[in-house]
Short mmCIF file of C-alpha atoms and ligand atoms in Angstrom, two decimals:
data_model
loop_
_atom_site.label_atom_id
_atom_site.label_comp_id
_atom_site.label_asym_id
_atom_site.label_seq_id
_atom_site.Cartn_x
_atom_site.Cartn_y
_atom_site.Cartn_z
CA UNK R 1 -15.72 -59.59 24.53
CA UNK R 2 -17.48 -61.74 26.88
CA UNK R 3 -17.74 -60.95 30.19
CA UNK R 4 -16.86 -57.65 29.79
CA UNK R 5 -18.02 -55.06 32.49
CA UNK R 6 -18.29 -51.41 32.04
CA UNK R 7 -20.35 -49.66 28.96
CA UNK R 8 -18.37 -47.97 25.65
CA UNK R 9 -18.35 -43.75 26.76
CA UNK R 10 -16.24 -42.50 24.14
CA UNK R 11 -14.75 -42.90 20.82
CA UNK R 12 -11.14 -42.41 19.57
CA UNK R 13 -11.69 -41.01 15.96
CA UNK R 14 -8.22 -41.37 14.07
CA UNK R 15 -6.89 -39.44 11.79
CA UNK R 16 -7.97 -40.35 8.14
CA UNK R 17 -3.39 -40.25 7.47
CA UNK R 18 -3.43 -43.33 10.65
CA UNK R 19 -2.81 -46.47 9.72
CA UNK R 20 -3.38 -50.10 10.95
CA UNK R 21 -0.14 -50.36 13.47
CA UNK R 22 -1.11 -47.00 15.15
CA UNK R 23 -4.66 -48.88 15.36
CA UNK R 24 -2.96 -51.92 17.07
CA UNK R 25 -0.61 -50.33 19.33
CA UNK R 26 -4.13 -48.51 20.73
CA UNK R 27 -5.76 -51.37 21.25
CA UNK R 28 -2.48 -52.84 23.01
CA UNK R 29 -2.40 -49.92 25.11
CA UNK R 30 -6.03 -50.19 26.24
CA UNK R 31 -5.70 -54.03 26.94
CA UNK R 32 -2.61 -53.58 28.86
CA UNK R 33 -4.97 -51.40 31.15
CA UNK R 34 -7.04 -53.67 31.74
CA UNK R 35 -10.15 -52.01 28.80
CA UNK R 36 -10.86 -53.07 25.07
CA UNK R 37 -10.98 -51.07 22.42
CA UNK R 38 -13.70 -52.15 19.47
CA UNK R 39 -13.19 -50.78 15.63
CA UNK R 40 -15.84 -49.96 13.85
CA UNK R 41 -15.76 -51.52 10.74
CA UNK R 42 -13.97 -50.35 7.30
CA UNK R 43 -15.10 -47.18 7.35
CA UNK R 44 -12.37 -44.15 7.28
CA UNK R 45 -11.70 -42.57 9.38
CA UNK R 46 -11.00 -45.78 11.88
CA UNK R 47 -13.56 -45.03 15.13
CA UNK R 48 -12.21 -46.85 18.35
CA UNK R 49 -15.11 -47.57 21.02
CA UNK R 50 -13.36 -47.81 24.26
CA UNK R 51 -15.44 -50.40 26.77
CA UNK R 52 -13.56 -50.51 30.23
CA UNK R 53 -14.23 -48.80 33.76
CA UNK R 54 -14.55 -45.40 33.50
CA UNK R 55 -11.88 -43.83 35.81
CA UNK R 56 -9.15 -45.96 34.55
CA UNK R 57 -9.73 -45.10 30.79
CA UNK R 58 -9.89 -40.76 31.84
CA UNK R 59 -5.98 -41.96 33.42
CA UNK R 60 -5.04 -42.93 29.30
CA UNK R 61 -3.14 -40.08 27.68
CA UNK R 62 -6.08 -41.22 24.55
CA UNK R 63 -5.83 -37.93 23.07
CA UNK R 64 -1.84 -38.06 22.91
CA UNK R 65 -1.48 -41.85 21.18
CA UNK R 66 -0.31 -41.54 17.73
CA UNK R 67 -2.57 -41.53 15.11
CA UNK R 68 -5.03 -40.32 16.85
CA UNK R 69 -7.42 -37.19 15.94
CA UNK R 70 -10.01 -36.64 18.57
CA UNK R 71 -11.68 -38.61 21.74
CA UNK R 72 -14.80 -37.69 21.53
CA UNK R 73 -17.80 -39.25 23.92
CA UNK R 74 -20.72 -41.31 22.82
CA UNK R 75 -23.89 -39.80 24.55
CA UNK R 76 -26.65 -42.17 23.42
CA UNK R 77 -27.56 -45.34 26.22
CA UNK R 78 -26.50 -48.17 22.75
CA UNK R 79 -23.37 -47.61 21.56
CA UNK R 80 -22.31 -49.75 19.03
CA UNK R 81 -25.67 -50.00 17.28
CA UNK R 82 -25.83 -45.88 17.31
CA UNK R 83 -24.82 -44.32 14.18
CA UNK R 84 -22.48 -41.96 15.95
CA UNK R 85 -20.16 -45.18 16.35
CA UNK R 86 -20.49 -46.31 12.46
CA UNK R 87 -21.59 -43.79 9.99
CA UNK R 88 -22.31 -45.88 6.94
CA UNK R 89 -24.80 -48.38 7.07
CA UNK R 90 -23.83 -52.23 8.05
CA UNK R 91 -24.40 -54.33 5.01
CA UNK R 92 -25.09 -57.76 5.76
CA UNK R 93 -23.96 -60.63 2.86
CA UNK R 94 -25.81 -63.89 3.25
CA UNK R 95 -24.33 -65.90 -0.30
CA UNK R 96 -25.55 -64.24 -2.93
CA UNK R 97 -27.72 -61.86 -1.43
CA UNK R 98 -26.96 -58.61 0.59
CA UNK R 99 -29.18 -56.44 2.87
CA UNK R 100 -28.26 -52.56 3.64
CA UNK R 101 -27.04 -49.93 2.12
CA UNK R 102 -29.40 -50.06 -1.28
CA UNK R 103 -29.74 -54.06 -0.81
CA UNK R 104 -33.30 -54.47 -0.14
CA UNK R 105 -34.11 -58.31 1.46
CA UNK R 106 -37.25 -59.67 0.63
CA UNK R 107 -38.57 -62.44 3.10
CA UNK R 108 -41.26 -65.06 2.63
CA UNK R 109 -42.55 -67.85 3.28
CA UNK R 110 -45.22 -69.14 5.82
CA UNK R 111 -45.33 -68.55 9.54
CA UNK R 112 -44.56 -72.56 10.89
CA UNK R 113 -43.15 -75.23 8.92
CA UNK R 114 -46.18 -77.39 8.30
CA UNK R 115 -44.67 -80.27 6.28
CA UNK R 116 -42.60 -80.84 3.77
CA UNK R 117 -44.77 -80.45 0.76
CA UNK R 118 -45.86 -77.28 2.17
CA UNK R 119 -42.78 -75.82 2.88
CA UNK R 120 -41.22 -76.84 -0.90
CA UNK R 121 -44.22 -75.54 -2.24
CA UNK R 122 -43.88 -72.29 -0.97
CA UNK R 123 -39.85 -72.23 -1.32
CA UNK R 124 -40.74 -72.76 -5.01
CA UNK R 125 -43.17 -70.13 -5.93
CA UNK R 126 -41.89 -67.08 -3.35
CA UNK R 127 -38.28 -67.58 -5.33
CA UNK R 128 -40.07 -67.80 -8.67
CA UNK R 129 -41.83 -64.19 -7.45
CA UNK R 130 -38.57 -62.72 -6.46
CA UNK R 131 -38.03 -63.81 -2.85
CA UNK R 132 -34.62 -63.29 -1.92
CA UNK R 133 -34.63 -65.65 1.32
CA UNK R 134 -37.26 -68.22 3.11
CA UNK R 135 -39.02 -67.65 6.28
CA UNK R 136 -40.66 -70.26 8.47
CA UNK R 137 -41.30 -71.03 11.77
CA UNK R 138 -40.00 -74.86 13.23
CA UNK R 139 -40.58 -73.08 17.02
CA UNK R 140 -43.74 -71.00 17.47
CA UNK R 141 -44.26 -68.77 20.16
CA UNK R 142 -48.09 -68.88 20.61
CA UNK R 143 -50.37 -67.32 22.95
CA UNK R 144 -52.31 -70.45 23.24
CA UNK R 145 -50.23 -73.79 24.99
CA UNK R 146 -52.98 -75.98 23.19
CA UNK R 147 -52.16 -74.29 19.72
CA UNK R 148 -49.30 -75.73 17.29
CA UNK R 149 -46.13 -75.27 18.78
CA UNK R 150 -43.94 -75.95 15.72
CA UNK R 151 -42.64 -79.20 14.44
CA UNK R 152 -39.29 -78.56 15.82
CA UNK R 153 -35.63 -80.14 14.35
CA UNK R 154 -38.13 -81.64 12.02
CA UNK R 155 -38.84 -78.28 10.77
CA UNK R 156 -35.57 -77.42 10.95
CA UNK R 157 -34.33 -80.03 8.66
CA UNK R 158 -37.11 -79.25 6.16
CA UNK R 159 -36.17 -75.59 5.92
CA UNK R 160 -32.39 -76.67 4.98
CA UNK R 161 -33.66 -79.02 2.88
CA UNK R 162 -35.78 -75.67 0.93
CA UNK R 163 -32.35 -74.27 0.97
CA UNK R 164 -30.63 -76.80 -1.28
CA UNK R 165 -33.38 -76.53 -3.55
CA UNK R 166 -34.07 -73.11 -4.24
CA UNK R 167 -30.77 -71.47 -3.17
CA UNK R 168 -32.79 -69.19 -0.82
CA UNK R 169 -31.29 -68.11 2.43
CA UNK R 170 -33.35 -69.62 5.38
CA UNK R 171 -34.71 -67.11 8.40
CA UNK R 172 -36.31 -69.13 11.68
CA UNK R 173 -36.67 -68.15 15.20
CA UNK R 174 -35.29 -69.89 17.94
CA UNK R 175 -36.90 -69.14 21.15
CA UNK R 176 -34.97 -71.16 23.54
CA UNK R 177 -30.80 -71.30 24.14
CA UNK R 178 -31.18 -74.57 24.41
CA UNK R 179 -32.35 -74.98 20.96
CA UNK R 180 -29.52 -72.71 19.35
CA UNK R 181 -27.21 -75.74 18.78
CA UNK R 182 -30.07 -76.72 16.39
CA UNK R 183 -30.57 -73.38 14.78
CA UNK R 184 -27.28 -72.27 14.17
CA UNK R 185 -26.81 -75.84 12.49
CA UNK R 186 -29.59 -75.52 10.27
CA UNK R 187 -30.84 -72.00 9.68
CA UNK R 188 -28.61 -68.80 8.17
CA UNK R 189 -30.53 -66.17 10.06
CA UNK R 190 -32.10 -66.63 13.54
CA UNK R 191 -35.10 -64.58 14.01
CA UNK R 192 -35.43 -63.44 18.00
CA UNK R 193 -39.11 -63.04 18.33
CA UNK R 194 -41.47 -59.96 19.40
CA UNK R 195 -42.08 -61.78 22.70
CA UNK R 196 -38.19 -62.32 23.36
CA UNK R 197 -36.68 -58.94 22.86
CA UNK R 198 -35.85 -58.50 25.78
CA UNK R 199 -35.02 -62.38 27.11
CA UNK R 200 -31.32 -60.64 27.87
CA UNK R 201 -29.72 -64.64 28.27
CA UNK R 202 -31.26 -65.43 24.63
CA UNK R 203 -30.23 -62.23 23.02
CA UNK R 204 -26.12 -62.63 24.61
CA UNK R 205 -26.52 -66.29 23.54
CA UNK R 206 -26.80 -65.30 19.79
CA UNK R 207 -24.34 -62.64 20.40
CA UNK R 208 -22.00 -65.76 20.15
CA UNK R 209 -23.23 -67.00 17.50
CA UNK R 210 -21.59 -66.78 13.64
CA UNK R 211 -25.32 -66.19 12.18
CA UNK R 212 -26.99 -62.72 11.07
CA UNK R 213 -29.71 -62.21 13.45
CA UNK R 214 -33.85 -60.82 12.91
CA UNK R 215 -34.19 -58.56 15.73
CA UNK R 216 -38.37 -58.08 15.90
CA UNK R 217 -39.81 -55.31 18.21
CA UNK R 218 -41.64 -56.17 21.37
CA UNK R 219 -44.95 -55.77 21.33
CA UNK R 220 -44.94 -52.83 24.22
CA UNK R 221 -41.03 -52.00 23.56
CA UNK R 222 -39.90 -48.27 22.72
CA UNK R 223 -37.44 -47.97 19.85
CA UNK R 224 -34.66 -47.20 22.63
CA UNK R 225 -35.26 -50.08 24.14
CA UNK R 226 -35.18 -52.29 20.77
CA UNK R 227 -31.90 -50.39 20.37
CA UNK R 228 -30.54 -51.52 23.33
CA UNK R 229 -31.85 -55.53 22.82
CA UNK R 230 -29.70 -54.96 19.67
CA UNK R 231 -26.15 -53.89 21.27
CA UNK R 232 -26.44 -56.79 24.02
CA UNK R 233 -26.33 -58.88 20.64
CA UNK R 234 -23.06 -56.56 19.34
CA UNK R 235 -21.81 -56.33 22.15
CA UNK R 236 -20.50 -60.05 22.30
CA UNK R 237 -19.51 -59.56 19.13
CA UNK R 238 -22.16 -60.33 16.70
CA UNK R 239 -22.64 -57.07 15.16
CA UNK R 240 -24.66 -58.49 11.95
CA UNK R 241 -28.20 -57.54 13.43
CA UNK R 242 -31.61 -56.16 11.40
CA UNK R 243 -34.09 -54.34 13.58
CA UNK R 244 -37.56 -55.69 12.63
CA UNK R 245 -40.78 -53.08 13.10
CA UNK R 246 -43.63 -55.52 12.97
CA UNK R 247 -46.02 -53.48 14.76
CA UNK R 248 -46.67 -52.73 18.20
CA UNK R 249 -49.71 -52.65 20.98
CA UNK R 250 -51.89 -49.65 20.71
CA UNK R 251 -55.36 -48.72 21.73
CA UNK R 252 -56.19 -49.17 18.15
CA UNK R 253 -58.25 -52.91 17.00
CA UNK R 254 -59.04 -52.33 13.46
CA UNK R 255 -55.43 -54.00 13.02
CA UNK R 256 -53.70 -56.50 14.79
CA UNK R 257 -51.10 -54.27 15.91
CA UNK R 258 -50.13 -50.24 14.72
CA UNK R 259 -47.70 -50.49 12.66
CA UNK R 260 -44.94 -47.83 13.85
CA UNK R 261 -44.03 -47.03 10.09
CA UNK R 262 -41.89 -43.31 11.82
CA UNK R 263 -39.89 -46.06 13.17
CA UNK R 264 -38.41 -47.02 9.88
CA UNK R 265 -36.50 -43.56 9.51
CA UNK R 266 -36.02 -42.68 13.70
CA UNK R 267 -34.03 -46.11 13.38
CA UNK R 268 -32.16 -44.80 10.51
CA UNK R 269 -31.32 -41.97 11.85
CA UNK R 270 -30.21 -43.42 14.82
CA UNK R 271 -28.26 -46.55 13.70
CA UNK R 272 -26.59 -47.99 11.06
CA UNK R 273 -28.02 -51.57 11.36
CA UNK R 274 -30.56 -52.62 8.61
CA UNK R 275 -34.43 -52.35 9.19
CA UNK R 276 -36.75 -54.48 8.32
CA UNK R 277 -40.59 -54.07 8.28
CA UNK R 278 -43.27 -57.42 8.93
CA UNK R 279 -46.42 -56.06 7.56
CA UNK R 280 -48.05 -59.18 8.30
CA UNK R 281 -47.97 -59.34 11.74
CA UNK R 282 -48.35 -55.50 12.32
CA UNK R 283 -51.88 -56.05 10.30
CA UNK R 284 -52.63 -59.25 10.24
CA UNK R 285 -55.12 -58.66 7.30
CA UNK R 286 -54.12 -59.61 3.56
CA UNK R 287 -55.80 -56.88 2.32
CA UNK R 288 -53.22 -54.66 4.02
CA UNK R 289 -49.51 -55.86 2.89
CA UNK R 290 -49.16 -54.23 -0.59
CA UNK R 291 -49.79 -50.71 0.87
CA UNK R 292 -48.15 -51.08 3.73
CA UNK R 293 -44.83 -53.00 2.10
CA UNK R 294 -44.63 -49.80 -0.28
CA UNK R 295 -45.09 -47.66 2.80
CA UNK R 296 -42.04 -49.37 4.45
CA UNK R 297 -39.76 -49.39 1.39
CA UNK R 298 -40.68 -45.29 0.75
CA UNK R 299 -39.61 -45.05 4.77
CA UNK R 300 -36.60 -46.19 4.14
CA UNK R 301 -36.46 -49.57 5.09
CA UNK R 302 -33.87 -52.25 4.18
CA UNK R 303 -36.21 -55.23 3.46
CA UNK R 304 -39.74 -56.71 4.51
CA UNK R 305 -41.01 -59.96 5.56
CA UNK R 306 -44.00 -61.23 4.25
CA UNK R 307 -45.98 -64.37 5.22
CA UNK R 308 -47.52 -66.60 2.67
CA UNK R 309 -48.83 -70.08 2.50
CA UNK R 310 -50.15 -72.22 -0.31
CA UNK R 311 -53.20 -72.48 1.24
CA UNK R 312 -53.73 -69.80 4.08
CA UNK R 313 -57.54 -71.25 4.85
CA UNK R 314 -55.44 -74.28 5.84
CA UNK R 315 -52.80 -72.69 8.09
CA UNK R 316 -51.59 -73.72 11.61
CA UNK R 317 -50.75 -70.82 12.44
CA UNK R 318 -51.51 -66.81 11.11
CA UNK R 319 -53.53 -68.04 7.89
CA UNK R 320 -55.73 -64.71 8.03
CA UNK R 321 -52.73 -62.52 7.44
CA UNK R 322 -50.96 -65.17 4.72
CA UNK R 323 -50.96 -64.58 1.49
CA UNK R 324 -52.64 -67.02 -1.48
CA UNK R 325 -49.34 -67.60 -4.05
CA UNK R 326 -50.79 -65.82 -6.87
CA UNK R 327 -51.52 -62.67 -4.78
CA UNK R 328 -47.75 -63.06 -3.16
CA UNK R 329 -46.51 -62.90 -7.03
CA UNK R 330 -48.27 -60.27 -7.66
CA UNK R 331 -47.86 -57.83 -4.44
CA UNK R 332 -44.00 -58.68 -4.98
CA UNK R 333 -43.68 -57.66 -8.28
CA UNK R 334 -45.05 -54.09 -6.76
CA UNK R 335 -42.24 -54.37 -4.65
CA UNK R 336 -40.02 -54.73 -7.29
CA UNK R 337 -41.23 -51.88 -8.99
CA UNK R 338 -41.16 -49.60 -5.91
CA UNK R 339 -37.59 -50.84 -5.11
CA UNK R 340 -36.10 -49.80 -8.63
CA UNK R 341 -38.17 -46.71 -8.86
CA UNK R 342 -36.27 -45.99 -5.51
CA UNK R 343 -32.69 -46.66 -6.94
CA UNK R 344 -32.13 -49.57 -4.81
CA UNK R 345 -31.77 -53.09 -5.96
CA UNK R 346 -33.60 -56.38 -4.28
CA UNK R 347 -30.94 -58.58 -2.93
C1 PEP Z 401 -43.51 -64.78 13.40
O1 PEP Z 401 -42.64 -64.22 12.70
O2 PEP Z 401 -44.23 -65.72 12.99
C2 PEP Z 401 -43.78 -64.21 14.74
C3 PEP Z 401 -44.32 -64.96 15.70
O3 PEP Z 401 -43.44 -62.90 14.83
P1 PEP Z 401 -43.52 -61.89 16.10
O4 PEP Z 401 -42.48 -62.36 17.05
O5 PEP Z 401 -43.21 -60.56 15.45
O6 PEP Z 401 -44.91 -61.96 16.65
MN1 MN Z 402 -46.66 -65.60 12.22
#
């Protein structure tokens, strides 16, 4: 879909008795006049999103092509992300573990690669508490030039390295497209940082890309606007995306940031991607995860990501808001608890 102009206005809902050659000939149709037509999913009845320039789609007979029930137009600015274009919610599969629809994702793991030993370390113990991927940073985005800036492909390589042993998915952010070669090589979800949301070249860039992405809130972004970061990524065709709330700028200082936890369900309610909720850089205080993990999961969200480190008073980078091993085992098996007592299962 690259390179495609125009904006998806309206939806051809088929009738649940269509089948797939009445979808094809559609999308024939629509190609032939020079628009695409984008199904949504598996999901019955078949929903058609029609991208193209406006006055040439009203001159399509839509509403007469077989198969076809009603043409009906999609009023919200994101289109593919908006739960008017896919009712059930997107479940994403990463190997053994899911996230969506009842799959709750729990991520872990420190905020930068540090070294090896570290990084094993903490592979080890977050998948003996439950983990169900890895987190870690190889490129940091930090306020400060003269702070640690991430070691990198070196980072990278641990991280796939953590993989092999533990059998953990691995989530990193890439900050750069010039770095995605790297990424996509190494990592099995890219994490598009708070301060990139809306780098538009970074976000069509992973749009290309054959790897789930972690979609995290800017810090001053409004959820319409993370909404619309997210379909730039669908809308080259990467449609495996998971909104992450990890807080956002308010007048408040007792925390880091506010965490926006109304944003869990608005985002429900509004798409069908997965959310996920960082309470560790919304608070940045220890002290503050286990309440505010059970707050997300009660909101409704899909999964959580959590930093830890062996040794937070050692940290490079976001020690104060890490959590010691034992008190990661322990706030996770709370999380465990809260996710069966909701019905839903962890991974
Ligand atoms: C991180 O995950 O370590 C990070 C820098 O997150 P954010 O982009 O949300 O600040
Ligand atoms: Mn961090």
């Amino acid at each position: 879909m690259k390179g495609s102009v125009g904006s998806i206005d309206l939806m051809i809902v088929m009738r649940e008795s269509s089948g797939p050659a009445e979808v094809e000939y559609i999308l024939a149709r629509l190609e032939e006049a020079g628009a695409h037509g984008h199904v949504s999913g598996t999901d019955i009845p078949v929903v058609i999103g029609v991208i193209g320039d406006r006055e040439l789609i009203a001159g399509l007979p839509l509403e007469a092509f077989p198969g076809v029930d009603t043409v009906v137009p999609i009023l919200k600015p994101y289109k593919l992300v908006s739960r008017e274009f896919r009712r059930s919610d997107t479940v994403i599969t990463l190997g053994e573990t899911k996230v969506g629809g009842g799959h709750i994702a729990l991520m872990a793991g420190p905020c930068s690669v540090e070294s090896r030993d570290q990084l094993l370390g903490t592979a080890d113990y977050v998948r003996e508490a439950g983990a169900t991927m890895l987190r870690g940073g190889a490129y940091k985005p930090r306020t400060s030039p003269y702070a640690f800036q991430g070691m990198g492909v070196e980072g990278l390589k641990i991280l796939a390295e953590a993989r092999e042993r533990t059998g953990l998915p691995v989530v990193t952010e890439l900050m750069d497209p010039r770095q995605l070669e790297d990424v996509v090589a190494y990592a099995d979800v890219i994490q598009i940082g708070a301060r990139n949301m809306q780098n538009f070249h970074l976000l069509s860039a992973v749009g290309e890309v054959d790897r789930p992405i972690l979609l995290k809130r800017g810090l001053s972004a409004t959820i319409e606007e993370l909404l619309m970061a997210a379909e730039y990524i669908c809308k080259e065709g990467n449609e495996r995306v998971m909104l992450c709330e990890r807080g956002i700028r308010t007048f408040e200082t007792a925390t880091r940031n506010t965490l926006d936890i109304a944003a869990v369900p608005v985002l429900k309610q509004r798409s069908h991607l997965p959310v996920i909720v960082d309470p560790s850089h919304a608070t940045g205080k220890v002290e503050l995860i286990e309440p505010l993990s059970l707050a997300a999961l009660a909101a409704g969200a899909d999964g959580l990501i959590i930093e830890t480190h062996p040794r937070p008073e050692t940290a490079l980078s976001d020690g104060a808001q890490s959590l010691p091993p034992k008190e990661f085992a322990r706030i996770a098996a709370r999380i465990a608890e809260m996710v069966a007592w909701l019905g839903k299962t962890l991974g």
